GROMACS .gro file of C-alpha atoms in nm:
model
   65
    1MET     CA    1 -11.045  -6.510 -14.535
    2ILE     CA    2 -11.403  -6.412 -14.441
    3GLU     CA    3 -11.480  -6.046 -14.394
    4VAL     CA    4 -11.820  -5.922 -14.289
    5THR     CA    5 -11.892  -5.553 -14.276
    6ASN     CA    6 -12.210  -5.393 -14.140
    7LEU     CA    7 -12.427  -5.711 -14.190
    8THR     CA    8 -12.789  -5.653 -14.114
    9LYS     CA    9 -13.059  -5.912 -14.167
   10GLN     CA   10 -13.416  -5.854 -14.074
   11PHE     CA   11 -13.743  -6.063 -14.077
   12GLY     CA   12 -14.018  -5.806 -14.079
   13ASP     CA   13 -13.961  -5.569 -13.791
   14PHE     CA   14 -13.731  -5.810 -13.614
   15ALA     CA   15 -13.359  -5.753 -13.664
   16ALA     CA   16 -13.185  -6.087 -13.627
   17LEU     CA   17 -12.849  -5.934 -13.712
   18GLU     CA   18 -12.761  -5.566 -13.681
   19ASN     CA   19 -12.440  -5.413 -13.805
   20ILE     CA   20 -12.219  -5.729 -13.753
   21ILE     CA   21 -11.846  -5.678 -13.826
   22CYS     CA   22 -11.613  -5.973 -13.831
   23THR     CA   23 -11.287  -6.087 -13.992
   24ILE     CA   24 -11.191  -6.447 -13.994
   25GLN     CA   25 -10.839  -6.522 -14.124
   26SER     CA   26 -10.764  -6.820 -14.342
   27GLY     CA   27 -10.676  -7.132 -14.139
   28CYS     CA   28 -10.851  -7.008 -13.812
   29ILE     CA   29 -11.122  -7.201 -13.642
   30TYR     CA   30 -11.388  -7.014 -13.449
   31GLY     CA   31 -11.687  -7.128 -13.248
   32MET     CA   32 -12.017  -6.951 -13.200
   33VAL     CA   33 -12.193  -6.963 -12.869
   34GLY     CA   34 -12.504  -6.783 -12.745
   35SER     CA   35 -12.854  -6.829 -12.619
   36ASN     CA   36 -13.139  -6.941 -12.856
   37GLY     CA   37 -13.251  -6.656 -13.074
   38THR     CA   38 -12.930  -6.454 -13.079
   39GLY     CA   39 -12.862  -6.495 -13.453
   40LYS     CA   40 -12.605  -6.774 -13.478
   41SER     CA   41 -12.803  -6.975 -13.741
   42THR     CA   42 -12.906  -6.653 -13.927
   43PHE     CA   43 -12.537  -6.542 -13.934
   44LEU     CA   44 -12.432  -6.876 -14.088
   45ARG     CA   45 -12.723  -6.891 -14.337
   46THR     CA   46 -12.640  -6.531 -14.444
   47LEU     CA   47 -12.270  -6.619 -14.473
   48THR     CA   48 -12.347  -6.915 -14.698
   49GLY     CA   49 -12.593  -6.726 -14.916
   50VAL     CA   50 -12.911  -6.897 -14.803
   51TYR     CA   51 -13.042  -6.551 -14.671
   52ARG     CA   52 -12.968  -6.225 -14.836
   53PRO     CA   53 -12.878  -5.935 -14.599
   54GLU     CA   54 -13.073  -5.607 -14.602
   55ARG     CA   55 -12.734  -5.429 -14.560
   56GLY     CA   56 -12.370  -5.495 -14.535
   57THR     CA   57 -12.120  -5.703 -14.737
   58ILE     CA   58 -11.979  -6.059 -14.703
   59LEU     CA   59 -11.647  -6.138 -14.876
   60VAL     CA   60 -11.498  -6.493 -14.888
   61ASP     CA   61 -11.148  -6.484 -15.016
   62GLY     CA   62 -11.226  -6.143 -15.164
   63GLU     CA   63 -11.535  -6.257 -15.356
   64PRO     CA   64 -11.888  -6.154 -15.253
   65VAL     CA   65 -12.122  -6.421 -15.139
   0.00000   0.00000   0.00000
């Protein structure tokens, strides 16, 4: 399970992600769609630990990223 709570990632004054809340149950498959610049890649990079969020928590199977 992936649990994201109040995730915020900024680049200078630009907030790429702001207060994202999301829960993805084990075994589920989700797709991400959106226009360029809406934060899809930033969300995935933060979820995998490439970026560190300014605020919020990410738990994968109960363990912090």
